[in-house]
Amino acid sequence: MIPRIALKPLDLHPIALATSALDPDQLPSTSEVMHWSGRLTHATVAAGSAVLVALALHAVLFALLRRLGRRSQSHTEAEVASGFNQSVRWSFVAVGLSIAADADRMVSHIWMAVAGFIVPALTGWVIYAGVKTGAELLSARILTHDDEMTARSRSTRITLLSRSLGFVIIFVTVAMILLGFPAVRHVGATLIASAGLIGLAMGAAAQPALKSLVAGIQIALTQPIRIGDYVVVDNESGRVEDIRLSYVVMRTGDERRLIIPTAKFLDTSFQNWTRVGGITGSVVLPIRPGFPIEPMRAAYLTALGDHPDWDKRTGQLQVSEAKVGFVEIKLVMSATDPNALGGLRLAMRETMLEWLREHQPDSLCMTT
């Protein structure tokens, strides 16, 4: 038989379980301090190294672009470096932190908490900078175009389309950032469920803004006005200085700025004096009847041909009216734009009055 061995129970001390909460006055142990200081040091070194490498790469890349821009005659590289400098710098930092997150769990936890709205914000920033930089490059290239009318048309189109794209980019970027918050996602789901009623309410409330926005896009496509055109609206004349999505800035002759809604240019009629690339005007001089007209015509055409503002399209001297006691001489002339025509009319009036004073002083009509 196998002898039975009496087993004696082990004398084990009870294990002290951790309490649910530590004493606020209790200091962490040395091992806990060493553990967390090591993790923080590792996370700081990983994140700092990634940020420094990203900033160094950004500095080298943009230094090369600026150097190429100084050597190039077009300066395209320098303008690209200026437009993308800040957005690409912070994008490089974000990429560096995302790489550091793979090497350290603490950095990964922090990065995952903020990446939901940092990544959309930086992406939208880079795209917005690309649109603005591209618009500036195209506008600078258009300024060297020989045809002024074509240059103004393209400048207007680029300005309005770039601003429209900028508005869309900002709107989508803000929407993507807000969707990174759980509370906003729940609110968004509720709004989508009642999209019909909300759409009607927003459509009714935003009708003027939407009308101006659509009008701005339509002006960019059809171009009834362009930046630099001389227009007359509601008996106010001036040059179009800027075209926004919702309004147009017009500079008058006395340096006032009129703010006109874009929808007004589509709803009502207006005058565009530079639409066809030239404008015709006239000056009327009253003289006494009985004096020869042909010498006046020859003198006028000679003076008109010597003036640099005349575009050589129209130049005539006509007898527009003949009454008892006086005859009206009409000096017809043309110029490329209203400003040139204004200076040309003043110069021709002065020149012909001086010619009449010297060659036919008795022809000047003192009374009418």
PDB file of N, CA and C in Angstrom, residues 82-149:
ATOM      1  N   SER A  82       6.208  81.505 -52.065  1.00  0.00           N
ATOM      2  CA  SER A  82       5.531  82.453 -51.182  1.00  0.00           C
ATOM      3  C   SER A  82       4.097  82.031 -50.878  1.00  0.00           C
ATOM      4  N   GLY A  83       3.403  81.470 -51.883  1.00  0.00           N
ATOM      5  CA  GLY A  83       2.008  81.089 -51.672  1.00  0.00           C
ATOM      6  C   GLY A  83       1.839  79.845 -50.828  1.00  0.00           C
ATOM      7  N   PHE A  84       2.765  78.879 -50.958  1.00  0.00           N
ATOM      8  CA  PHE A  84       2.623  77.596 -50.261  1.00  0.00           C
ATOM      9  C   PHE A  84       3.467  77.502 -48.990  1.00  0.00           C
ATOM     10  N   ASN A  85       4.175  78.549 -48.623  1.00  0.00           N
ATOM     11  CA  ASN A  85       5.154  78.448 -47.549  1.00  0.00           C
ATOM     12  C   ASN A  85       4.533  77.963 -46.233  1.00  0.00           C
ATOM     13  N   GLN A  86       3.565  78.705 -45.714  1.00  0.00           N
ATOM     14  CA  GLN A  86       3.006  78.380 -44.407  1.00  0.00           C
ATOM     15  C   GLN A  86       2.202  77.087 -44.423  1.00  0.00           C
ATOM     16  N   SER A  87       1.360  76.891 -45.431  1.00  0.00           N
ATOM     17  CA  SER A  87       0.512  75.702 -45.464  1.00  0.00           C
ATOM     18  C   SER A  87       1.328  74.422 -45.587  1.00  0.00           C
ATOM     19  N   VAL A  88       2.352  74.424 -46.432  1.00  0.00           N
ATOM     20  CA  VAL A  88       3.182  73.223 -46.598  1.00  0.00           C
ATOM     21  C   VAL A  88       4.041  72.994 -45.361  1.00  0.00           C
ATOM     22  N   ARG A  89       4.479  74.061 -44.708  1.00  0.00           N
ATOM     23  CA  ARG A  89       5.286  73.880 -43.493  1.00  0.00           C
ATOM     24  C   ARG A  89       4.519  73.111 -42.433  1.00  0.00           C
ATOM     25  N   TRP A  90       3.289  73.545 -42.148  1.00  0.00           N
ATOM     26  CA  TRP A  90       2.510  72.854 -41.127  1.00  0.00           C
ATOM     27  C   TRP A  90       2.044  71.486 -41.599  1.00  0.00           C
ATOM     28  N   SER A  91       1.893  71.298 -42.898  1.00  0.00           N
ATOM     29  CA  SER A  91       1.568  69.967 -43.409  1.00  0.00           C
ATOM     30  C   SER A  91       2.735  69.004 -43.212  1.00  0.00           C
ATOM     31  N   PHE A  92       3.966  69.493 -43.418  1.00  0.00           N
ATOM     32  CA  PHE A  92       5.134  68.660 -43.152  1.00  0.00           C
ATOM     33  C   PHE A  92       5.211  68.289 -41.676  1.00  0.00           C
ATOM     34  N   VAL A  93       4.902  69.246 -40.806  1.00  0.00           N
ATOM     35  CA  VAL A  93       4.904  68.947 -39.371  1.00  0.00           C
ATOM     36  C   VAL A  93       3.862  67.881 -39.045  1.00  0.00           C
ATOM     37  N   ALA A  94       2.671  67.968 -39.638  1.00  0.00           N
ATOM     38  CA  ALA A  94       1.632  66.964 -39.395  1.00  0.00           C
ATOM     39  C   ALA A  94       2.058  65.591 -39.904  1.00  0.00           C
ATOM     40  N   VAL A  95       2.701  65.551 -41.067  1.00  0.00           N
ATOM     41  CA  VAL A  95       3.188  64.262 -41.582  1.00  0.00           C
ATOM     42  C   VAL A  95       4.257  63.691 -40.658  1.00  0.00           C
ATOM     43  N   GLY A  96       5.148  64.542 -40.151  1.00  0.00           N
ATOM     44  CA  GLY A  96       6.161  64.071 -39.213  1.00  0.00           C
ATOM     45  C   GLY A  96       5.562  63.511 -37.943  1.00  0.00           C
ATOM     46  N   LEU A  97       4.539  64.175 -37.406  1.00  0.00           N
ATOM     47  CA  LEU A  97       3.888  63.672 -36.199  1.00  0.00           C
ATOM     48  C   LEU A  97       3.157  62.361 -36.460  1.00  0.00           C
ATOM     49  N   SER A  98       2.559  62.202 -37.635  1.00  0.00           N
ATOM     50  CA  SER A  98       1.894  60.940 -37.953  1.00  0.00           C
ATOM     51  C   SER A  98       2.899  59.793 -38.066  1.00  0.00           C
ATOM     52  N   ILE A  99       4.111  60.089 -38.570  1.00  0.00           N
ATOM     53  CA  ILE A  99       5.161  59.064 -38.609  1.00  0.00           C
ATOM     54  C   ILE A  99       5.648  58.751 -37.200  1.00  0.00           C
ATOM     55  N   ALA A 100       5.797  59.786 -36.355  1.00  0.00           N
ATOM     56  CA  ALA A 100       6.216  59.553 -34.972  1.00  0.00           C
ATOM     57  C   ALA A 100       5.168  58.762 -34.196  1.00  0.00           C
ATOM     58  N   ALA A 101       3.912  58.878 -34.572  1.00  0.00           N
ATOM     59  CA  ALA A 101       2.861  58.124 -33.887  1.00  0.00           C
ATOM     60  C   ALA A 101       3.024  56.625 -34.063  1.00  0.00           C
ATOM     61  N   ASP A 102       3.642  56.192 -35.158  1.00  0.00           N
ATOM     62  CA  ASP A 102       3.893  54.766 -35.351  1.00  0.00           C
ATOM     63  C   ASP A 102       5.021  54.255 -34.484  1.00  0.00           C
ATOM     64  N   ALA A 103       5.875  55.164 -34.002  1.00  0.00           N
ATOM     65  CA  ALA A 103       7.017  54.745 -33.190  1.00  0.00           C
ATOM     66  C   ALA A 103       6.765  54.855 -31.693  1.00  0.00           C
ATOM     67  N   ASP A 104       5.726  55.566 -31.293  1.00  0.00           N
ATOM     68  CA  ASP A 104       5.478  55.753 -29.873  1.00  0.00           C
ATOM     69  C   ASP A 104       3.969  55.731 -29.626  1.00  0.00           C
ATOM     70  N   ARG A 105       3.536  54.933 -28.650  1.00  0.00           N
ATOM     71  CA  ARG A 105       2.112  54.784 -28.380  1.00  0.00           C
ATOM     72  C   ARG A 105       1.518  56.045 -27.775  1.00  0.00           C
ATOM     73  N   MET A 106       2.272  56.758 -26.949  1.00  0.00           N
ATOM     74  CA  MET A 106       1.729  57.976 -26.348  1.00  0.00           C
ATOM     75  C   MET A 106       1.502  59.053 -27.417  1.00  0.00           C
ATOM     76  N   VAL A 107       2.478  59.198 -28.329  1.00  0.00           N
ATOM     77  CA  VAL A 107       2.289  60.134 -29.426  1.00  0.00           C
ATOM     78  C   VAL A 107       1.118  59.690 -30.296  1.00  0.00           C
ATOM     79  N   SER A 108       0.960  58.378 -30.456  1.00  0.00           N
ATOM     80  CA  SER A 108      -0.140  57.863 -31.273  1.00  0.00           C
ATOM     81  C   SER A 108      -1.491  58.224 -30.667  1.00  0.00           C
ATOM     82  N   HIS A 109      -1.623  58.083 -29.336  1.00  0.00           N
ATOM     83  CA  HIS A 109      -2.889  58.436 -28.684  1.00  0.00           C
ATOM     84  C   HIS A 109      -3.196  59.920 -28.857  1.00  0.00           C
ATOM     85  N   ILE A 110      -2.199  60.770 -28.677  1.00  0.00           N
ATOM     86  CA  ILE A 110      -2.429  62.209 -28.815  1.00  0.00           C
ATOM     87  C   ILE A 110      -2.748  62.568 -30.264  1.00  0.00           C
ATOM     88  N   TRP A 111      -2.005  61.961 -31.200  1.00  0.00           N
ATOM     89  CA  TRP A 111      -2.225  62.272 -32.607  1.00  0.00           C
ATOM     90  C   TRP A 111      -3.600  61.816 -33.082  1.00  0.00           C
ATOM     91  N   MET A 112      -4.032  60.648 -32.648  1.00  0.00           N
ATOM     92  CA  MET A 112      -5.344  60.166 -33.058  1.00  0.00           C
ATOM     93  C   MET A 112      -6.465  61.035 -32.511  1.00  0.00           C
ATOM     94  N   ALA A 113      -6.214  61.717 -31.382  1.00  0.00           N
ATOM     95  CA  ALA A 113      -7.247  62.572 -30.800  1.00  0.00           C
ATOM     96  C   ALA A 113      -7.422  63.878 -31.580  1.00  0.00           C
ATOM     97  N   VAL A 114      -6.350  64.351 -32.220  1.00  0.00           N
ATOM     98  CA  VAL A 114      -6.426  65.649 -32.901  1.00  0.00           C
ATOM     99  C   VAL A 114      -6.379  65.530 -34.421  1.00  0.00           C
ATOM    100  N   ALA A 115      -6.043  64.351 -34.951  1.00  0.00           N
ATOM    101  CA  ALA A 115      -5.901  64.225 -36.403  1.00  0.00           C
ATOM    102  C   ALA A 115      -7.225  64.385 -37.131  1.00  0.00           C
ATOM    103  N   GLY A 116      -8.337  64.141 -36.438  1.00  0.00           N
ATOM    104  CA  GLY A 116      -9.635  64.216 -37.088  1.00  0.00           C
ATOM    105  C   GLY A 116      -9.980  65.589 -37.621  1.00  0.00           C
ATOM    106  N   PHE A 117      -9.469  66.640 -36.995  1.00  0.00           N
ATOM    107  CA  PHE A 117      -9.746  67.993 -37.510  1.00  0.00           C
ATOM    108  C   PHE A 117      -8.483  68.702 -38.000  1.00  0.00           C
ATOM    109  N   ILE A 118      -7.280  68.236 -37.611  1.00  0.00           N
ATOM    110  CA  ILE A 118      -6.063  68.856 -38.123  1.00  0.00           C
ATOM    111  C   ILE A 118      -5.827  68.479 -39.579  1.00  0.00           C
ATOM    112  N   VAL A 119      -6.021  67.209 -39.920  1.00  0.00           N
ATOM    113  CA  VAL A 119      -5.771  66.763 -41.293  1.00  0.00           C
ATOM    114  C   VAL A 119      -6.714  67.452 -42.288  1.00  0.00           C
ATOM    115  N   PRO A 120      -8.049  67.512 -42.046  1.00  0.00           N
ATOM    116  CA  PRO A 120      -8.897  68.252 -42.998  1.00  0.00           C
ATOM    117  C   PRO A 120      -8.546  69.731 -43.082  1.00  0.00           C
ATOM    118  N   ALA A 121      -8.196  70.328 -41.938  1.00  0.00           N
ATOM    119  CA  ALA A 121      -7.859  71.763 -41.960  1.00  0.00           C
ATOM    120  C   ALA A 121      -6.612  72.022 -42.802  1.00  0.00           C
ATOM    121  N   LEU A 122      -5.560  71.211 -42.616  1.00  0.00           N
ATOM    122  CA  LEU A 122      -4.343  71.406 -43.394  1.00  0.00           C
ATOM    123  C   LEU A 122      -4.551  71.076 -44.867  1.00  0.00           C
ATOM    124  N   THR A 123      -5.358  70.041 -45.151  1.00  0.00           N
ATOM    125  CA  THR A 123      -5.632  69.706 -46.546  1.00  0.00           C
ATOM    126  C   THR A 123      -6.367  70.850 -47.247  1.00  0.00           C
ATOM    127  N   GLY A 124      -7.382  71.384 -46.585  1.00  0.00           N
ATOM    128  CA  GLY A 124      -8.099  72.525 -47.160  1.00  0.00           C
ATOM    129  C   GLY A 124      -7.214  73.739 -47.314  1.00  0.00           C
ATOM    130  N   TRP A 125      -6.305  73.956 -46.375  1.00  0.00           N
ATOM    131  CA  TRP A 125      -5.392  75.104 -46.444  1.00  0.00           C
ATOM    132  C   TRP A 125      -4.472  74.989 -47.654  1.00  0.00           C
ATOM    133  N   VAL A 126      -3.917  73.786 -47.867  1.00  0.00           N
ATOM    134  CA  VAL A 126      -3.017  73.589 -49.011  1.00  0.00           C
ATOM    135  C   VAL A 126      -3.767  73.776 -50.330  1.00  0.00           C
ATOM    136  N   ILE A 127      -4.974  73.222 -50.433  1.00  0.00           N
ATOM    137  CA  ILE A 127      -5.749  73.366 -51.668  1.00  0.00           C
ATOM    138  C   ILE A 127      -6.125  74.827 -51.898  1.00  0.00           C
ATOM    139  N   TYR A 128      -6.532  75.536 -50.841  1.00  0.00           N
ATOM    140  CA  TYR A 128      -6.882  76.952 -50.962  1.00  0.00           C
ATOM    141  C   TYR A 128      -5.665  77.767 -51.402  1.00  0.00           C
ATOM    142  N   ALA A 129      -4.496  77.470 -50.819  1.00  0.00           N
ATOM    143  CA  ALA A 129      -3.279  78.173 -51.226  1.00  0.00           C
ATOM    144  C   ALA A 129      -2.940  77.876 -52.678  1.00  0.00           C
ATOM    145  N   GLY A 130      -3.194  76.626 -53.117  1.00  0.00           N
ATOM    146  CA  GLY A 130      -2.943  76.291 -54.515  1.00  0.00           C
ATOM    147  C   GLY A 130      -3.836  77.069 -55.465  1.00  0.00           C
ATOM    148  N   VAL A 131      -5.107  77.214 -55.108  1.00  0.00           N
ATOM    149  CA  VAL A 131      -6.034  77.963 -55.963  1.00  0.00           C
ATOM    150  C   VAL A 131      -5.631  79.427 -56.030  1.00  0.00           C
ATOM    151  N   LYS A 132      -5.315  80.031 -54.896  1.00  0.00           N
ATOM    152  CA  LYS A 132      -4.943  81.440 -54.882  1.00  0.00           C
ATOM    153  C   LYS A 132      -3.616  81.684 -55.613  1.00  0.00           C
ATOM    154  N   THR A 133      -2.656  80.791 -55.398  1.00  0.00           N
ATOM    155  CA  THR A 133      -1.372  80.966 -56.078  1.00  0.00           C
ATOM    156  C   THR A 133      -1.523  80.801 -57.579  1.00  0.00           C
ATOM    157  N   GLY A 134      -2.307  79.805 -57.994  1.00  0.00           N
ATOM    158  CA  GLY A 134      -2.545  79.622 -59.420  1.00  0.00           C
ATOM    159  C   GLY A 134      -3.243  80.818 -60.046  1.00  0.00           C
ATOM    160  N   ALA A 135      -4.205  81.398 -59.324  1.00  0.00           N
ATOM    161  CA  ALA A 135      -4.898  82.582 -59.837  1.00  0.00           C
ATOM    162  C   ALA A 135      -3.943  83.763 -59.968  1.00  0.00           C
ATOM    163  N   GLU A 136      -3.045  83.944 -58.987  1.00  0.00           N
ATOM    164  CA  GLU A 136      -2.090  85.046 -59.067  1.00  0.00           C
ATOM    165  C   GLU A 136      -1.112  84.849 -60.231  1.00  0.00           C
ATOM    166  N   LEU A 137      -0.671  83.616 -60.456  1.00  0.00           N
ATOM    167  CA  LEU A 137       0.244  83.363 -61.568  1.00  0.00           C
ATOM    168  C   LEU A 137      -0.430  83.624 -62.912  1.00  0.00           C
ATOM    169  N   LEU A 138      -1.685  83.168 -63.043  1.00  0.00           N
ATOM    170  CA  LEU A 138      -2.399  83.400 -64.292  1.00  0.00           C
ATOM    171  C   LEU A 138      -2.666  84.890 -64.509  1.00  0.00           C
ATOM    172  N   SER A 139      -3.019  85.604 -63.430  1.00  0.00           N
ATOM    173  CA  SER A 139      -3.270  87.041 -63.567  1.00  0.00           C
ATOM    174  C   SER A 139      -1.998  87.791 -63.963  1.00  0.00           C
ATOM    175  N   ALA A 140      -0.854  87.396 -63.379  1.00  0.00           N
ATOM    176  CA  ALA A 140       0.400  88.048 -63.745  1.00  0.00           C
ATOM    177  C   ALA A 140       0.769  87.768 -65.197  1.00  0.00           C
ATOM    178  N   ARG A 141       0.475  86.572 -65.680  1.00  0.00           N
ATOM    179  CA  ARG A 141       0.774  86.259 -67.073  1.00  0.00           C
ATOM    180  C   ARG A 141      -0.158  87.006 -68.018  1.00  0.00           C
ATOM    181  N   ILE A 142      -1.398  87.225 -67.577  1.00  0.00           N
ATOM    182  CA  ILE A 142      -2.367  87.908 -68.436  1.00  0.00           C
ATOM    183  C   ILE A 142      -1.986  89.373 -68.624  1.00  0.00           C
ATOM    184  N   LEU A 143      -1.346  89.972 -67.605  1.00  0.00           N
ATOM    185  CA  LEU A 143      -0.982  91.384 -67.707  1.00  0.00           C
ATOM    186  C   LEU A 143      -0.024  91.668 -68.863  1.00  0.00           C
ATOM    187  N   THR A 144       0.710  90.651 -69.300  1.00  0.00           N
ATOM    188  CA  THR A 144       1.642  90.821 -70.415  1.00  0.00           C
ATOM    189  C   THR A 144       0.999  90.571 -71.767  1.00  0.00           C
ATOM    190  N   HIS A 145      -0.298  90.302 -71.787  1.00  0.00           N
ATOM    191  CA  HIS A 145      -0.977  90.026 -73.054  1.00  0.00           C
ATOM    192  C   HIS A 145      -1.114  91.312 -73.864  1.00  0.00           C
ATOM    193  N   ASP A 146      -0.957  91.185 -75.175  1.00  0.00           N
ATOM    194  CA  ASP A 146      -1.010  92.365 -76.043  1.00  0.00           C
ATOM    195  C   ASP A 146      -2.422  92.919 -76.178  1.00  0.00           C
ATOM    196  N   ASP A 147      -3.412  92.052 -76.236  1.00  0.00           N
ATOM    197  CA  ASP A 147      -4.792  92.480 -76.418  1.00  0.00           C
ATOM    198  C   ASP A 147      -5.385  92.850 -75.060  1.00  0.00           C
ATOM    199  N   GLU A 148      -5.686  94.135 -74.871  1.00  0.00           N
ATOM    200  CA  GLU A 148      -6.214  94.590 -73.576  1.00  0.00           C
ATOM    201  C   GLU A 148      -7.578  93.999 -73.287  1.00  0.00           C
ATOM    202  N   MET A 149      -8.447  93.891 -74.292  1.00  0.00           N
ATOM    203  CA  MET A 149      -9.787  93.362 -74.074  1.00  0.00           C
ATOM    204  C   MET A 149      -9.731  91.906 -73.629  1.00  0.00           C
TER     205      MET A 149
END
